[in-house]
Amino acid sequence: MKTSLHRVFVGLTAALATAGCSSYGYKGPVSDHFDGERFYNAEPIEHEFGDLLRWIRTRDNHPWERVEGFTPPAPPPARVTEGLTVTWINHATVLIQSDGVNILTDPIFSERASPFSWLGPRRYHPPGVAFEDLPPIDVVLISHAHYDHLDRPTVARLAERFDPLFIAGLGLESWLRDTGATRVVTADWWDTVDLPAALSVVAAPARHWSRRGVFDRNRTLWVSYWINTPVGAVYFAGDTGMAPHFDAIAARLGAPRLALLPIGAYEPRWFMEQQHMNPADAVAAHQALGAEQSIGIHFGTFKLSDEGQQAPARALATAVEDAGLVAEDFIAPEFGQRFEFEARIER
């Protein structure tokens, strides 16, 4: 009985990463992914409450261990004026620095991915860059409304300290402003937002869903981002299942120099496959995009599913080899690991 109750508790607390209280949403014209009230995918994500109960009842739940005594690498530079520097901080939080502009994706520095400070998916690894060591943040990209990607305490801290421009999918403007943001742009799929210097961002499709409360499922849009920099494009997938949108992005925008692709929170596949890629899916996405190089994200920080703590990195190495790629083509980074890309020399 104790084991059964423990599984129920763990399952319900993990589910808090996609539950909570909110009434925010979007109102606007019908489109090919919006029916006038809610957003949807071309390939629907179809789960019922009974599927969640089945997952809780049948979990093959591999334990994680909290990492203690972590010493992060040296803090990132204040600005990068030549080339491109990309630092994986944790989960889907990545610092992208180019042309003097600092961009932060899906920032979360809290101890839990949850509406509560005392309950919900806990942090198992400290951030690779401490909040206090962040350089000035100019732009924050939000992929969607789930708690492990849109963290209220972190958004409030960033707004107070840096007053950055927040870019998010349709429907999140009021939430961001109520949390302290003063500069907000919301975008539909394929919208372009100009940034300072020579940078710009295109909001691109993803296959996912959104929710923070009981009644607001899919009332806000989920997006990925294509970031144009002087040394090549960076694609940030946010959170997504495998789907044809990667082919559509490549056809419309080209091949990115770097893709940031999720590789974690994927077991059991029967439950997670529609919304989260596994490492083999991520390698297929890397190939569909034609990315020059890819870096794994969305793993090793919060336990949101059943696979082991080190499983995504190991499975990625296998998937890369099986695809005939070399290890450098798709890397599972260390926390705080920094990658530098130089401008190409025209011949």
Coordinates of C-alpha atoms in Angstrom, one line a residue:
M1 CA 0.0 0.0 0.0
K2 CA 2.8 2.4 0.8
T3 CA 4.4 1.9 -2.6
S4 CA 1.1 2.4 -4.4
L5 CA 0.3 5.6 -2.4
H6 CA 3.8 6.9 -3.1
R7 CA 3.3 6.4 -6.8
V8 CA 0.1 8.3 -6.7
F9 CA 1.7 11.2 -4.8
V10 CA 4.7 11.3 -7.2
G11 CA 2.4 11.2 -10.2
L12 CA 0.1 14.0 -9.0
T13 CA 3.0 16.2 -8.0
A14 CA 4.6 15.7 -11.4
A15 CA 1.3 16.7 -12.9
L16 CA 1.4 20.0 -11.1
A17 CA 4.0 21.1 -13.7
T18 CA 1.0 21.4 -16.0
A19 CA -1.7 22.5 -13.6
G20 CA -2.6 25.4 -11.3
C21 CA -4.8 28.5 -11.4
S22 CA -5.1 30.9 -14.3
S23 CA -7.8 32.5 -16.4
Y24 CA -5.6 34.1 -19.0
G25 CA -6.2 33.4 -22.6
Y26 CA -6.4 34.7 -26.2
K27 CA -9.3 36.1 -28.1
G28 CA -9.0 36.7 -31.8
P29 CA -9.8 35.5 -35.3
V30 CA -10.0 31.8 -36.2
S31 CA -6.9 30.4 -37.9
D32 CA -5.6 27.0 -38.9
H33 CA -4.5 26.4 -35.3
F34 CA -7.1 28.4 -33.4
D35 CA -10.8 27.7 -33.3
G36 CA -11.8 31.1 -31.8
E37 CA -11.4 29.8 -28.2
R38 CA -8.6 27.4 -28.0
F39 CA -5.4 26.6 -29.9
Y40 CA -4.8 23.1 -31.4
N41 CA -2.3 21.0 -33.3
A42 CA -2.6 19.6 -36.8
E43 CA -1.8 16.3 -35.1
P44 CA -4.0 16.4 -31.9
I45 CA -2.7 15.4 -28.5
E46 CA -5.3 13.1 -27.3
H47 CA -5.2 12.1 -23.6
E48 CA -7.9 11.7 -21.1
F49 CA -7.8 11.8 -17.3
G50 CA -7.9 8.0 -17.3
D51 CA -4.6 7.9 -19.1
L52 CA -3.0 9.9 -16.3
L53 CA -4.4 7.5 -13.7
R54 CA -3.1 4.5 -15.8
W55 CA 0.4 6.1 -15.9
I56 CA 0.3 6.6 -12.1
R57 CA -0.8 3.1 -11.6
T58 CA 1.7 1.4 -13.9
R59 CA 4.8 3.6 -13.5
D60 CA 8.3 2.2 -14.0
N61 CA 9.7 5.1 -12.0
H62 CA 13.5 5.3 -11.9
P63 CA 14.8 7.2 -8.9
W64 CA 16.9 10.4 -9.1
E65 CA 19.5 11.7 -6.7
R66 CA 19.8 15.4 -5.8
V67 CA 23.2 16.8 -6.9
E68 CA 25.0 18.5 -4.0
G69 CA 28.3 20.4 -4.0
F70 CA 28.0 21.6 -7.6
T71 CA 30.6 24.2 -8.6
P72 CA 29.4 26.0 -11.7
P73 CA 31.8 27.2 -14.4
A74 CA 32.9 30.8 -14.6
P75 CA 30.0 33.2 -15.2
P76 CA 29.3 34.1 -18.8
P77 CA 30.6 37.3 -20.3
A78 CA 28.6 40.5 -19.9
R79 CA 28.3 40.9 -23.6
V80 CA 29.4 39.1 -26.8
T81 CA 30.0 41.5 -29.7
E82 CA 31.8 39.1 -32.1
G83 CA 30.4 35.6 -32.9
L84 CA 27.8 33.7 -30.8
T85 CA 28.0 32.3 -27.3
V86 CA 25.4 29.8 -26.0
T87 CA 25.2 28.6 -22.4
W88 CA 22.9 25.9 -21.2
I89 CA 21.8 26.9 -17.7
N90 CA 19.3 24.2 -16.8
H91 CA 16.1 22.5 -18.2
A92 CA 15.0 24.7 -21.2
T93 CA 16.9 27.8 -19.9
V94 CA 19.6 28.8 -22.3
L95 CA 21.6 32.1 -22.5
I96 CA 22.1 33.2 -26.1
Q97 CA 24.6 36.1 -26.6
S98 CA 25.3 37.7 -30.0
D99 CA 25.9 41.2 -31.4
G100 CA 25.8 42.7 -27.9
V101 CA 22.3 41.3 -27.1
N102 CA 21.6 38.8 -24.3
I103 CA 18.6 36.5 -24.8
L104 CA 17.3 34.1 -22.1
T105 CA 14.9 31.2 -23.0
D106 CA 12.2 29.7 -20.7
P107 CA 14.0 30.9 -17.5
I108 CA 13.5 28.9 -14.3
F109 CA 15.7 29.3 -11.2
S110 CA 13.1 28.2 -8.6
E111 CA 13.4 25.1 -6.5
R112 CA 10.2 23.6 -7.8
A113 CA 8.4 23.7 -11.2
S114 CA 5.1 24.2 -9.5
P115 CA 2.6 26.9 -8.4
F116 CA 3.7 26.0 -4.8
S117 CA 7.0 26.4 -3.1
W118 CA 6.5 23.3 -1.0
L119 CA 4.9 20.8 -3.4
G120 CA 5.5 19.7 -7.0
P121 CA 8.5 18.6 -9.1
R122 CA 11.6 19.5 -7.3
R123 CA 15.0 20.6 -8.6
Y124 CA 17.6 17.9 -8.7
H125 CA 20.5 20.0 -10.0
P126 CA 21.5 23.6 -9.3
P127 CA 21.4 26.0 -12.2
G128 CA 24.6 26.0 -14.3
V129 CA 24.6 29.8 -13.9
A130 CA 23.4 31.3 -10.7
F131 CA 20.7 34.0 -11.1
E132 CA 23.1 36.5 -9.5
D133 CA 25.7 35.7 -12.1
L134 CA 23.5 36.4 -15.1
P135 CA 24.7 39.2 -17.4
P136 CA 22.2 42.0 -18.3
I137 CA 19.2 40.3 -19.9
D138 CA 17.7 42.2 -22.8
V139 CA 15.2 39.6 -24.2
V140 CA 13.3 36.7 -22.6
L141 CA 11.7 34.1 -24.9
I142 CA 8.8 32.1 -23.4
S143 CA 7.7 29.0 -25.3
H144 CA 4.5 28.2 -23.4
A145 CA 2.6 28.4 -20.1
H146 CA 3.6 25.2 -18.3
Y147 CA 5.2 25.7 -14.9
D148 CA 8.6 24.3 -15.9
H149 CA 8.9 26.9 -18.7
L150 CA 7.0 29.9 -17.3
D151 CA 8.1 30.3 -13.7
R152 CA 6.4 33.2 -11.9
P153 CA 9.2 33.9 -9.3
T154 CA 11.9 33.9 -12.0
V155 CA 9.9 36.2 -14.3
A156 CA 9.3 38.6 -11.5
R157 CA 13.0 38.7 -10.6
L158 CA 14.0 39.2 -14.2
A159 CA 11.5 42.0 -14.7
E160 CA 12.6 43.8 -11.5
R161 CA 16.4 43.5 -12.2
F162 CA 16.7 43.9 -15.9
D163 CA 13.3 45.1 -17.4
P164 CA 13.8 42.9 -20.5
L165 CA 11.6 42.5 -23.5
F166 CA 9.4 39.4 -23.0
I167 CA 8.3 37.6 -26.1
A168 CA 5.7 34.9 -25.8
G169 CA 2.9 33.1 -27.6
L170 CA -0.6 34.7 -28.0
G171 CA -2.6 35.0 -24.8
L172 CA 0.2 35.5 -22.3
E173 CA 0.6 39.3 -22.3
S174 CA -1.7 39.9 -19.3
W175 CA -0.1 37.2 -17.3
L176 CA 3.4 38.6 -17.9
R177 CA 2.3 42.2 -17.2
D178 CA 0.6 41.1 -14.0
T179 CA 3.9 39.4 -13.0
G180 CA 5.9 42.6 -13.4
A181 CA 6.9 42.7 -17.0
T182 CA 6.6 46.2 -18.6
R183 CA 7.7 45.3 -22.1
V184 CA 5.8 42.4 -23.7
V185 CA 5.2 41.2 -27.3
T186 CA 3.0 38.2 -28.0
A187 CA 3.3 36.4 -31.3
D188 CA 1.5 33.9 -33.5
W189 CA 3.2 31.2 -35.5
W190 CA 5.4 32.7 -38.2
D191 CA 5.3 36.3 -36.8
T192 CA 8.7 38.1 -36.8
V193 CA 9.8 40.3 -33.9
D194 CA 12.8 42.6 -34.5
L195 CA 15.4 42.8 -31.7
P196 CA 18.2 45.2 -31.0
A197 CA 21.2 45.3 -33.3
A198 CA 21.0 42.9 -36.2
L199 CA 18.9 40.2 -34.4
S200 CA 15.3 39.1 -35.0
V201 CA 13.1 36.3 -33.8
V202 CA 10.5 34.3 -35.7
A203 CA 7.8 32.5 -33.6
A204 CA 7.5 29.0 -35.1
P205 CA 5.2 26.1 -34.6
A206 CA 5.6 23.3 -32.1
R207 CA 3.5 20.2 -31.2
H208 CA 2.5 20.7 -27.6
W209 CA -0.3 22.2 -25.4
S210 CA -0.7 24.7 -22.6
R211 CA -2.4 24.9 -19.2
R212 CA -1.9 26.6 -15.9
G213 CA -5.3 26.1 -14.4
V214 CA -8.4 23.9 -14.4
F215 CA -10.3 25.6 -17.2
D216 CA -7.6 27.3 -19.4
R217 CA -6.3 24.3 -21.4
N218 CA -4.9 25.5 -24.8
R219 CA -6.1 29.1 -24.2
T220 CA -2.5 30.3 -24.8
L221 CA -0.3 29.4 -27.7
W222 CA 2.9 27.3 -27.6
V223 CA 5.7 28.3 -29.9
S224 CA 9.3 27.5 -30.8
Y225 CA 11.7 30.3 -31.8
W226 CA 14.0 30.9 -34.7
I227 CA 16.6 33.5 -33.7
N228 CA 18.5 35.2 -36.5
T229 CA 22.0 36.3 -35.5
P230 CA 24.9 37.7 -37.6
V231 CA 26.7 34.3 -37.5
G232 CA 23.7 32.1 -38.3
A233 CA 20.3 31.1 -36.9
V234 CA 19.6 29.5 -33.6
Y235 CA 16.5 27.4 -33.3
F236 CA 15.0 26.9 -29.8
A237 CA 12.4 24.1 -29.9
G238 CA 10.9 24.9 -26.4
D239 CA 8.8 21.8 -25.7
T240 CA 7.4 19.6 -28.4
G241 CA 6.6 16.2 -29.6
M242 CA 8.0 14.9 -32.9
A243 CA 5.8 16.2 -35.8
P244 CA 6.1 17.5 -39.4
H245 CA 6.5 21.1 -38.2
F246 CA 10.3 20.6 -38.3
D247 CA 10.1 20.0 -42.0
A248 CA 7.9 23.1 -42.4
I249 CA 10.4 25.2 -40.4
A250 CA 13.3 24.1 -42.6
A251 CA 11.3 24.6 -45.8
R252 CA 10.3 28.1 -44.7
L253 CA 13.4 29.4 -42.8
G254 CA 16.3 27.2 -43.9
A255 CA 18.8 25.3 -41.8
P256 CA 19.9 26.6 -38.5
R257 CA 23.5 26.8 -37.4
L258 CA 22.5 25.5 -34.0
A259 CA 19.3 23.8 -32.8
L260 CA 18.4 23.5 -29.1
L261 CA 16.2 20.4 -28.9
P262 CA 14.5 18.7 -25.9
I263 CA 15.7 15.2 -25.1
G264 CA 14.1 14.5 -21.7
A265 CA 10.7 13.8 -20.0
Y266 CA 9.8 11.1 -22.5
E267 CA 8.9 7.9 -20.5
P268 CA 6.5 6.1 -20.7
R269 CA 6.3 6.6 -24.5
W270 CA 2.6 5.6 -24.8
F271 CA 1.8 8.7 -22.6
M272 CA 4.6 11.1 -23.4
E273 CA 5.2 10.5 -27.2
Q274 CA 2.6 13.0 -28.4
Q275 CA 4.0 15.9 -26.4
H276 CA 7.7 15.2 -25.6
M277 CA 10.5 13.9 -27.9
N278 CA 12.8 11.2 -26.8
P279 CA 16.5 11.4 -27.9
A280 CA 15.9 9.4 -31.0
D281 CA 13.1 11.8 -32.0
A282 CA 15.4 14.7 -31.3
V283 CA 18.1 13.3 -33.6
A284 CA 15.4 12.9 -36.3
A285 CA 14.4 16.6 -35.7
H286 CA 18.0 17.6 -36.0
Q287 CA 18.2 15.9 -39.4
A288 CA 14.8 17.3 -40.5
L289 CA 16.0 20.8 -39.7
G290 CA 19.3 20.3 -41.4
A291 CA 21.0 21.8 -38.3
E292 CA 24.7 22.1 -38.4
Q293 CA 24.9 21.2 -34.7
S294 CA 22.4 20.5 -32.0
I295 CA 22.5 20.8 -28.2
G296 CA 20.1 18.9 -25.9
I297 CA 17.9 20.7 -23.4
H298 CA 14.9 19.8 -21.1
F299 CA 16.6 17.1 -19.1
G300 CA 18.4 16.4 -15.8
T301 CA 16.8 19.2 -13.8
F302 CA 13.3 18.3 -12.8
K303 CA 11.9 14.8 -12.7
L304 CA 8.8 15.1 -14.8
S305 CA 8.6 11.5 -16.1
D306 CA 9.8 8.0 -15.5
E307 CA 13.2 7.7 -17.2
G308 CA 16.4 7.7 -15.1
Q309 CA 18.4 10.9 -14.4
Q310 CA 21.3 10.0 -16.8
A311 CA 19.1 8.2 -19.4
P312 CA 18.6 11.0 -21.8
A313 CA 22.3 11.7 -22.3
R314 CA 23.1 8.0 -22.7
A315 CA 20.2 7.5 -25.1
L316 CA 21.2 10.5 -27.1
A317 CA 24.7 9.1 -27.6
T318 CA 23.2 5.9 -28.9
A319 CA 20.8 7.7 -31.2
V320 CA 23.5 9.8 -32.6
E321 CA 25.7 6.8 -33.4
D322 CA 22.7 4.9 -34.9
A323 CA 22.0 7.8 -37.2
G324 CA 25.6 7.8 -38.5
L325 CA 26.4 11.1 -37.0
V326 CA 29.5 12.1 -35.0
A327 CA 29.3 12.9 -31.3
E328 CA 29.9 16.6 -31.9
D329 CA 26.8 16.9 -34.1
F330 CA 24.4 16.6 -31.2
I331 CA 25.7 17.2 -27.6
A332 CA 24.1 16.6 -24.3
P333 CA 25.7 19.5 -22.4
E334 CA 26.9 19.8 -18.8
F335 CA 25.2 22.3 -16.6
G336 CA 26.7 25.7 -17.3
Q337 CA 28.6 24.5 -20.4
R338 CA 29.3 27.2 -22.9
F339 CA 29.6 26.9 -26.7
E340 CA 31.2 29.5 -28.9
F341 CA 30.6 30.0 -32.6
E342 CA 32.7 32.3 -34.8
A343 CA 31.5 34.2 -37.8
R344 CA 32.1 32.3 -41.1
I345 CA 34.8 33.7 -43.3
E346 CA 33.4 34.4 -46.8
R347 CA 35.6 33.0 -49.5

